[in-house]
Coordinates of C-alpha atoms and ligand atoms in Angstrom, one line a residue:
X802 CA -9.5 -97.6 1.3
X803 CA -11.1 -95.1 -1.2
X804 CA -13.0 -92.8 1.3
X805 CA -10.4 -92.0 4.0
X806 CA -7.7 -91.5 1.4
X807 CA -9.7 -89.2 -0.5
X808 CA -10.6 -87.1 2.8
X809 CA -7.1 -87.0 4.9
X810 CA -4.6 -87.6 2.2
X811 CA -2.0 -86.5 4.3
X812 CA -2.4 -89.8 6.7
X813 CA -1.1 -91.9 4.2
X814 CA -1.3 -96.2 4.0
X815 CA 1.1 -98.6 2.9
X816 CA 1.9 -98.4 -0.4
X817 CA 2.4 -94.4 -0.1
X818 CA 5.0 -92.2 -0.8
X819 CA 6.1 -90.9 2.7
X820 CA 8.1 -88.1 0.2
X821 CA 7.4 -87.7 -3.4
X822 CA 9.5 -84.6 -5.3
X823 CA 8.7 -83.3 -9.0
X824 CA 11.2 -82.0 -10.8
X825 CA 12.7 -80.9 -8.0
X826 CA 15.5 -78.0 -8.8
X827 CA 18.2 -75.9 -6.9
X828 CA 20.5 -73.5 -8.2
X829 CA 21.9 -71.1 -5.7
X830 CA 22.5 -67.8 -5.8
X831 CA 26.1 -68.1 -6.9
X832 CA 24.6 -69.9 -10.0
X833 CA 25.9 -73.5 -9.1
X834 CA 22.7 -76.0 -10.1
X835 CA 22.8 -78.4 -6.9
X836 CA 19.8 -80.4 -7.8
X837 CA 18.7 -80.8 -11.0
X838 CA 14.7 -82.2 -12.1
X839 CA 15.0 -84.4 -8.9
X840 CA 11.7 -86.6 -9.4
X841 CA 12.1 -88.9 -6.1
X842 CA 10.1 -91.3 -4.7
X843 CA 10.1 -93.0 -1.4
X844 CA 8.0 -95.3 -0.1
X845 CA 6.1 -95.7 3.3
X846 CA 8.0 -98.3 5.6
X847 CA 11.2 -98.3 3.3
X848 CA 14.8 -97.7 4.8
X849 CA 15.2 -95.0 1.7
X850 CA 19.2 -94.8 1.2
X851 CA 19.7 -91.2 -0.8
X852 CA 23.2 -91.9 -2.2
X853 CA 25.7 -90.2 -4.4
X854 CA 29.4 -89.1 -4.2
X855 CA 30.6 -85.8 -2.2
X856 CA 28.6 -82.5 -4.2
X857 CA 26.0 -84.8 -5.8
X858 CA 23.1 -82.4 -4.3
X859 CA 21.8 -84.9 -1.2
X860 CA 22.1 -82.3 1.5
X861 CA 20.2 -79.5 -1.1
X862 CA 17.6 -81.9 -1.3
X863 CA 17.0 -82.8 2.4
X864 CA 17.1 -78.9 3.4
X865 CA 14.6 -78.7 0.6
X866 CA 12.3 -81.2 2.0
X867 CA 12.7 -80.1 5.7
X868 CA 11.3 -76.7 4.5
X869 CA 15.3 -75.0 5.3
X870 CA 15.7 -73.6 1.6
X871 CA 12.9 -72.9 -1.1
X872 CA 13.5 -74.8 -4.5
X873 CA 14.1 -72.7 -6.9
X874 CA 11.5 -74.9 -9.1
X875 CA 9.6 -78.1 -8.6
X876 CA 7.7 -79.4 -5.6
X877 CA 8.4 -81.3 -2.8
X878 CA 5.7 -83.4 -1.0
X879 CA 6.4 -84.8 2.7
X880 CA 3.8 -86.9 4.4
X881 CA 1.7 -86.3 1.5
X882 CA 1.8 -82.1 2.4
X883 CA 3.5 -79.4 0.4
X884 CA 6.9 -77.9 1.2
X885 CA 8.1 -75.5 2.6
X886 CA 4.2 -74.3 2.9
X887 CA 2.7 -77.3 5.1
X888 CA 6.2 -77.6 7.3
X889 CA 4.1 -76.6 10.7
X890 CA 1.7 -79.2 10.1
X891 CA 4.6 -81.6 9.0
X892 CA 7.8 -81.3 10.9
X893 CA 6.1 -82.4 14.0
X894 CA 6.1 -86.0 12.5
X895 CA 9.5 -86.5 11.1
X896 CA 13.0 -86.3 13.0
X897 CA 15.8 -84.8 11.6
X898 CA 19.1 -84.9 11.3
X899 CA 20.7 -82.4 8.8
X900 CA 25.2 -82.0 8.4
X901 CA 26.4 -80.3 11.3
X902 CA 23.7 -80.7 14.2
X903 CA 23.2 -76.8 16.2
X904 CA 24.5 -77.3 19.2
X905 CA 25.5 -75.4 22.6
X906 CA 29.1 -76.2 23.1
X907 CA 28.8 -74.4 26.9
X908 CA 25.8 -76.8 27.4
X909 CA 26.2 -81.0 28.4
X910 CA 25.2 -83.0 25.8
X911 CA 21.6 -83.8 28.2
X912 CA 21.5 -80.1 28.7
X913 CA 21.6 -79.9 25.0
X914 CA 18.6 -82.2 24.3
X915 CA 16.2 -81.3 27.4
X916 CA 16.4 -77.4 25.8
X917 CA 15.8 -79.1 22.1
X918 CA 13.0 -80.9 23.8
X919 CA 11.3 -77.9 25.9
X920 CA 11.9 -76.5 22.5
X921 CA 9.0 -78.7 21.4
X922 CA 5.4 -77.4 22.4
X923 CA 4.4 -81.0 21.7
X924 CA 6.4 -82.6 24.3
X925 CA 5.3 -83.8 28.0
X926 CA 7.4 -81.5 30.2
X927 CA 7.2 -84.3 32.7
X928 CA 8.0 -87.3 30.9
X929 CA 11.4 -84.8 29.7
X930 CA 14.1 -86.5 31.5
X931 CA 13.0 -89.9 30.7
X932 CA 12.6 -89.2 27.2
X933 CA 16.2 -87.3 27.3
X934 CA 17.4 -90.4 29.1
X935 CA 16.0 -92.9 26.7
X936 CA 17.5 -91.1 23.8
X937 CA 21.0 -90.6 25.2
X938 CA 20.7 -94.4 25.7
X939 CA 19.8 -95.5 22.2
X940 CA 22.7 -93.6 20.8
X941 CA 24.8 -95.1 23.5
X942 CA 25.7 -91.6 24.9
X943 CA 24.4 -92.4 28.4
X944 CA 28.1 -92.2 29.7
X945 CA 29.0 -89.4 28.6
X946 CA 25.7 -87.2 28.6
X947 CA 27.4 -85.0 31.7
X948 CA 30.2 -83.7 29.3
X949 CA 29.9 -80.0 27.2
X950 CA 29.4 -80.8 24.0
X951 CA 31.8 -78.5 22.4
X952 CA 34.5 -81.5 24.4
X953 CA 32.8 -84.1 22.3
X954 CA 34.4 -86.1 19.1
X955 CA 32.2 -85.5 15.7
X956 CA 31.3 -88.6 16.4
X957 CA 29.7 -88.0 19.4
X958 CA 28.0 -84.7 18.2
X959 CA 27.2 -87.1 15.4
X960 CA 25.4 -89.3 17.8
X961 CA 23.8 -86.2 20.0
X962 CA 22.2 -85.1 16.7
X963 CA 20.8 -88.6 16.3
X964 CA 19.4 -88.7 19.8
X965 CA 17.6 -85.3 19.3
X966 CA 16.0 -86.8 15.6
X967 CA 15.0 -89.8 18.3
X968 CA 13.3 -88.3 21.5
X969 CA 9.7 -88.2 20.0
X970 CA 8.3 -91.2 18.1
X971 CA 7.9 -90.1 14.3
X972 CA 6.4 -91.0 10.6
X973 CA 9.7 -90.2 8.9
X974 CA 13.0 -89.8 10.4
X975 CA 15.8 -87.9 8.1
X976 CA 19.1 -88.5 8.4
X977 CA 21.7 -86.4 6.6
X978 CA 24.9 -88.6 6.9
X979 CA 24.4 -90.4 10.1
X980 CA 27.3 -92.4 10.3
X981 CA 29.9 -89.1 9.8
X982 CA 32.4 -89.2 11.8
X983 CA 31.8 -92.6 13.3
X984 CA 34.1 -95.5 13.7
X985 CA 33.3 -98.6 12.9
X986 CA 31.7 -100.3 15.4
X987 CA 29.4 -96.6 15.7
X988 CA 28.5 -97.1 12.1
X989 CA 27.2 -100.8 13.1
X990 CA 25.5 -99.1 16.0
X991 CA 23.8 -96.7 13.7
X992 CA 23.1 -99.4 11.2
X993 CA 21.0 -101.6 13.6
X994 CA 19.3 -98.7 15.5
X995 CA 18.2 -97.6 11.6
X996 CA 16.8 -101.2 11.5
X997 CA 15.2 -101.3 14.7
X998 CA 13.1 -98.1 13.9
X999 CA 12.1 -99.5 11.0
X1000 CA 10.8 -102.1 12.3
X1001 CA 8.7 -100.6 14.5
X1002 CA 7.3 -98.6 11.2
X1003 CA 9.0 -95.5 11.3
X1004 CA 10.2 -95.0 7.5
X1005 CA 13.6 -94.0 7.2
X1006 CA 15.2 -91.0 4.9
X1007 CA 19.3 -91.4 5.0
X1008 CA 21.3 -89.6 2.6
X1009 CA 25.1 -91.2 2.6
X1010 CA 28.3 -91.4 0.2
X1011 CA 29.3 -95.0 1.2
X1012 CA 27.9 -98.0 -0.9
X1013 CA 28.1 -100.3 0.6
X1014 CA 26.3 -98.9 3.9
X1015 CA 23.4 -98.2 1.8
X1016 CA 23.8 -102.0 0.2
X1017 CA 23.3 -103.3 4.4
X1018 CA 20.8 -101.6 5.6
X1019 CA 18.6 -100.1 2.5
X1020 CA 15.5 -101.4 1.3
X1021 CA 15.5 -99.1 -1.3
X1022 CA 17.9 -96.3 -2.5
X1023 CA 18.1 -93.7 -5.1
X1024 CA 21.4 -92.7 -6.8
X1025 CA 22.8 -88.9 -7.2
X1026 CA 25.3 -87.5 -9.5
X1027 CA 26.1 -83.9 -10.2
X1028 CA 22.9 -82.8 -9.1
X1029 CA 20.3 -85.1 -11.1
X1030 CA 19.0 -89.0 -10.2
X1031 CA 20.4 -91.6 -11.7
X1032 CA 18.5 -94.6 -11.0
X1033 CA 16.3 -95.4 -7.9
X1034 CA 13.9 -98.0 -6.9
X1035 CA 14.2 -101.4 -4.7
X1036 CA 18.2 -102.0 -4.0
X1037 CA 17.5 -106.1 -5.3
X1038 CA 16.3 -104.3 -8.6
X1039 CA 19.4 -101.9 -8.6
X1040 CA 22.0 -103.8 -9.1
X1041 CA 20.0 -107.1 -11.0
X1042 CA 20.8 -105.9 -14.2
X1043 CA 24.3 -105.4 -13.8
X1044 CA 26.1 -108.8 -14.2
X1045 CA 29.5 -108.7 -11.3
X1046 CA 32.6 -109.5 -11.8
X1047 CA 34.2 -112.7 -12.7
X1048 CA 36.4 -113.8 -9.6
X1049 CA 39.1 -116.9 -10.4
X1050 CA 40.8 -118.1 -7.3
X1051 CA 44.7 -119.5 -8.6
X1052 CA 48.1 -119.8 -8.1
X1053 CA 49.0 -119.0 -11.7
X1054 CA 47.4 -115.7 -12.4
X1055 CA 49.6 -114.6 -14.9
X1056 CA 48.2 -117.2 -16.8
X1057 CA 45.0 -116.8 -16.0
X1058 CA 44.9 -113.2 -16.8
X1059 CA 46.8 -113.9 -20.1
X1060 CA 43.7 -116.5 -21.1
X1061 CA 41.1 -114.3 -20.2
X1062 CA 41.6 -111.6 -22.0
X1063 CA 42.1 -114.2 -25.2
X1064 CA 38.6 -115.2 -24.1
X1065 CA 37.7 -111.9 -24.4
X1066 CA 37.3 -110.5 -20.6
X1067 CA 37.4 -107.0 -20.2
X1068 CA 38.9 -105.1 -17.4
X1069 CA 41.3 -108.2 -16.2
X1070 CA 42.8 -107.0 -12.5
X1071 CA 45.2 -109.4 -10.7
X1072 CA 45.0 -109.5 -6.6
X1073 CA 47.8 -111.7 -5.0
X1074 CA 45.8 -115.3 -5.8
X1075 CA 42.3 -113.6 -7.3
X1076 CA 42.3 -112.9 -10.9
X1077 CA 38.9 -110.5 -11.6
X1078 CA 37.3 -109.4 -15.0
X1079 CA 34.1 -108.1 -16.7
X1080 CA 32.6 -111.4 -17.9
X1081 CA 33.0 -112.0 -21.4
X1082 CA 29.7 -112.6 -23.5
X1083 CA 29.5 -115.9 -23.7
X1084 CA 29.3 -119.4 -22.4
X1085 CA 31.2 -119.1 -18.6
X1086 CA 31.7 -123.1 -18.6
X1087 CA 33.9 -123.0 -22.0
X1088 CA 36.0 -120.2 -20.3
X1089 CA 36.6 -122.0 -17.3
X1090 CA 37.6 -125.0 -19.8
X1091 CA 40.4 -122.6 -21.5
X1092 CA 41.7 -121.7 -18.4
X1093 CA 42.2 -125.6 -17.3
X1094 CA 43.5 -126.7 -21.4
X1095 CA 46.3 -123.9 -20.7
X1096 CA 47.4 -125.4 -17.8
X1097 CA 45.5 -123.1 -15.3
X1098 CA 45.6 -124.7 -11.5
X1099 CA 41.8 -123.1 -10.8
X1100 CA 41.2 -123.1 -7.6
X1101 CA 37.5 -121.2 -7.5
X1102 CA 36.1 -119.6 -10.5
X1103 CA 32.8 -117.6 -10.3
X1104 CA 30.7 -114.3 -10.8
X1105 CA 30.1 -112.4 -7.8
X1106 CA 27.0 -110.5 -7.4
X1107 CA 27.0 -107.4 -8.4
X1108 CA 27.6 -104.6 -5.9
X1109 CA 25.4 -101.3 -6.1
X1110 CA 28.9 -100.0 -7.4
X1111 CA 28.9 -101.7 -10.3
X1112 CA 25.4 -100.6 -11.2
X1113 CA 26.5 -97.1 -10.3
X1114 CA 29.7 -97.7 -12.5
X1115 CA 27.7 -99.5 -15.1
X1116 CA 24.8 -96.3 -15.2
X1117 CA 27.0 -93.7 -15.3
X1118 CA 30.0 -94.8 -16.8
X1119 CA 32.1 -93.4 -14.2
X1120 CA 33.8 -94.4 -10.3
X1121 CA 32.1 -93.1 -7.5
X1122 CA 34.6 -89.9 -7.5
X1123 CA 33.8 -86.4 -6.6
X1124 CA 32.6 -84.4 -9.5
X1125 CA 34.4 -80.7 -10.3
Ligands
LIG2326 N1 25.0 -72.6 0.2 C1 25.5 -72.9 -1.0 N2 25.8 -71.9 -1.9 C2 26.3 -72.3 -3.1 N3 26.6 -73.5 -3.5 C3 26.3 -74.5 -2.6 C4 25.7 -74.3 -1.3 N4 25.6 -75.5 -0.7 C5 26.0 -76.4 -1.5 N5 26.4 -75.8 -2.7 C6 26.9 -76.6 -3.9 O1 25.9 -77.4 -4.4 C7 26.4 -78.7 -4.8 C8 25.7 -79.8 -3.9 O2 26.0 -79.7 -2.6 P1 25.4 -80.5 -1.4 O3 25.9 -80.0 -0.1 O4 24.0 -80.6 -1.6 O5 26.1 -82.0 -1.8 P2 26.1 -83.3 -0.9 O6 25.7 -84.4 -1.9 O7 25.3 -83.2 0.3 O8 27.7 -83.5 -0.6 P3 28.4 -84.2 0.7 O9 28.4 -85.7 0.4 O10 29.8 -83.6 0.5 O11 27.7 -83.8 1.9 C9 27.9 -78.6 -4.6 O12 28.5 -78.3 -5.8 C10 28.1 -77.5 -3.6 O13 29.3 -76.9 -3.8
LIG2327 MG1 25.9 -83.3 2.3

């Protein structure tokens, strides 16, 4: 391994960071500080999910590492090269998908991706329309690839976007967001295209404000608030510190609640027959036997795993709200 890392570092092998930052900062020019020491790892092969709540900073970091805006500090590393300074030698290998996809409204959505792909000195000239085709297909836009784009739903620009990030075969692909705009059986689309690329190797970037999208198709993930990271790593790891929620399934919840919060649970929420609390500290069995001695019909009792919203809630103290 030594030799051919130490020669063509920028090749990478398993185990390497695809896109390593160090104290990565952005303040703009009106003074707001959009990302704040960002010190991100992701790692080759991973489906990377960049999360955080509207105005957390993801999209200031992705235009960072595509080379769009300079940090104002820090460095940024993509397939092992510097950014913005190495984006010719880089941006060739990863596709991209950044919030609000540059289109020509006048042009069909085809139209749109055989100029993107001309626009690529790299690209076959005569395998174009089969490439164009392929892509249109794999976003399931084949139907409606005749239409102007400036007719099409966000959805569908949404999915145009994608297609353009998809006509070459890449190292990294970037996706600011994918699923915007898409219902739900699109977001399931998305979801198992994301998996299918990754299968065949490519390592996948996506930035997105939605949990528990990141919790079903995410390897790993890293978590943004106001600007700075708040915990990243394996999404297993991310929430197996972070005991869930005790769920008891009953008819009488009013009771229920009333004994566990003598039993000291925290945060007691009744749902029509679901009564759910923050686990008290200590022995789960001797609850469950209160809740029975006081006459309790329990039908299930349980903790549910935790969700990568209670580690998010549990590391920052807060809901996954918008931040001022
Ligand atoms: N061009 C800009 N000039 C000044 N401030 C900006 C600019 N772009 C973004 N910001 C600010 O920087 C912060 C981070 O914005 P950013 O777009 O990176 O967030 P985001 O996590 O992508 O949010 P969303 O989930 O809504 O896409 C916000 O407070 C935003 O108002
Ligand atoms: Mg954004």
């Amino acid at each position: 391994m030594g030799d051919a890392s130490a020669t063509e570092p920028e090749q990478g092998e398993p185990g390497d960071s695809v896109i390593a930052t160090r104290g990565l900062t952005k303040r703009y020019r009106g003074g707001q500080l959009a990302v704040d020491g960002l010190d991100l790892t992701v790692p080759a092969g991973s489906v990377f999910g960049f999360l955080g709540p509207n105005g957390s900073g993801k999209t200031t970091t992705i235009r960072m590492l595509m080379g769009l805006i300079e940090p104002t500090s820090g460095t940024a590393r993509v397939l092992g090269r510097p950014m913005p300074r190495a984006s010719r030698a880089v941006l060739p290998h990863v596709g991209a998908l950044i919030e609000g996809p540059a289109l020509y409204g006048f042009l069909s959505g085809r139209d749109n991706l055989l100029r993107y792909d001309a626009a690529d000195p790299t690209a076959d000239p005569r395998t174009r329309r089969t490439r164009v085709a392929s892509a249109l297909e794999r976003v399931g836009l084949t139907a409606a690839g005749g239409k102007k784009a400036k007719a099409y739903s966000l959805g569908m620009k949404q999915r145009l976007g994608l297609a353009g990030a998809l006509l070459q075969p890449r190292r990294l692909l970037v996706l600011d967001e994918p699923t915007n705009g898409l219902d739900p059986q699109g977001m399931r689309e998305i979801r198992s295209l994301v998996r299918e690329l990754a299968s065949d190797g490519t390592t996948v970037f996506l930035s997105s404000h939605l949990l528990d999208e990141i919790e079903q198709v995410c390897t790993h993930a890293a978590v943004m608030a106001q600007g700075r990271l708040i915990t990243q790593g394996a999404v297993a790891d991310l929430s197996a510190g972070v005991r869930g929620r005790l769920v008891v399934t009953t008819p009488d919840t009013g009771d229920a609640a009333r004994v566990l919060k003598e039993q000291g649970a925290a945060d007691v929420v009744v749902a029509e027959d679901r009564v759910t609390a923050e686990p008290p500290e200590r022995d789960l069995a001797e609850v469950n036997a209160a809740l029975v001695t006081a006459g309790v019909r329990v039908r299930g009792f349980g903790v549910e795993r935790a969700s990568l919203e209670d580690a998010f809630v549990a590391l920052t103290g807060e809901g996954f709200d918008v931040a001022g």
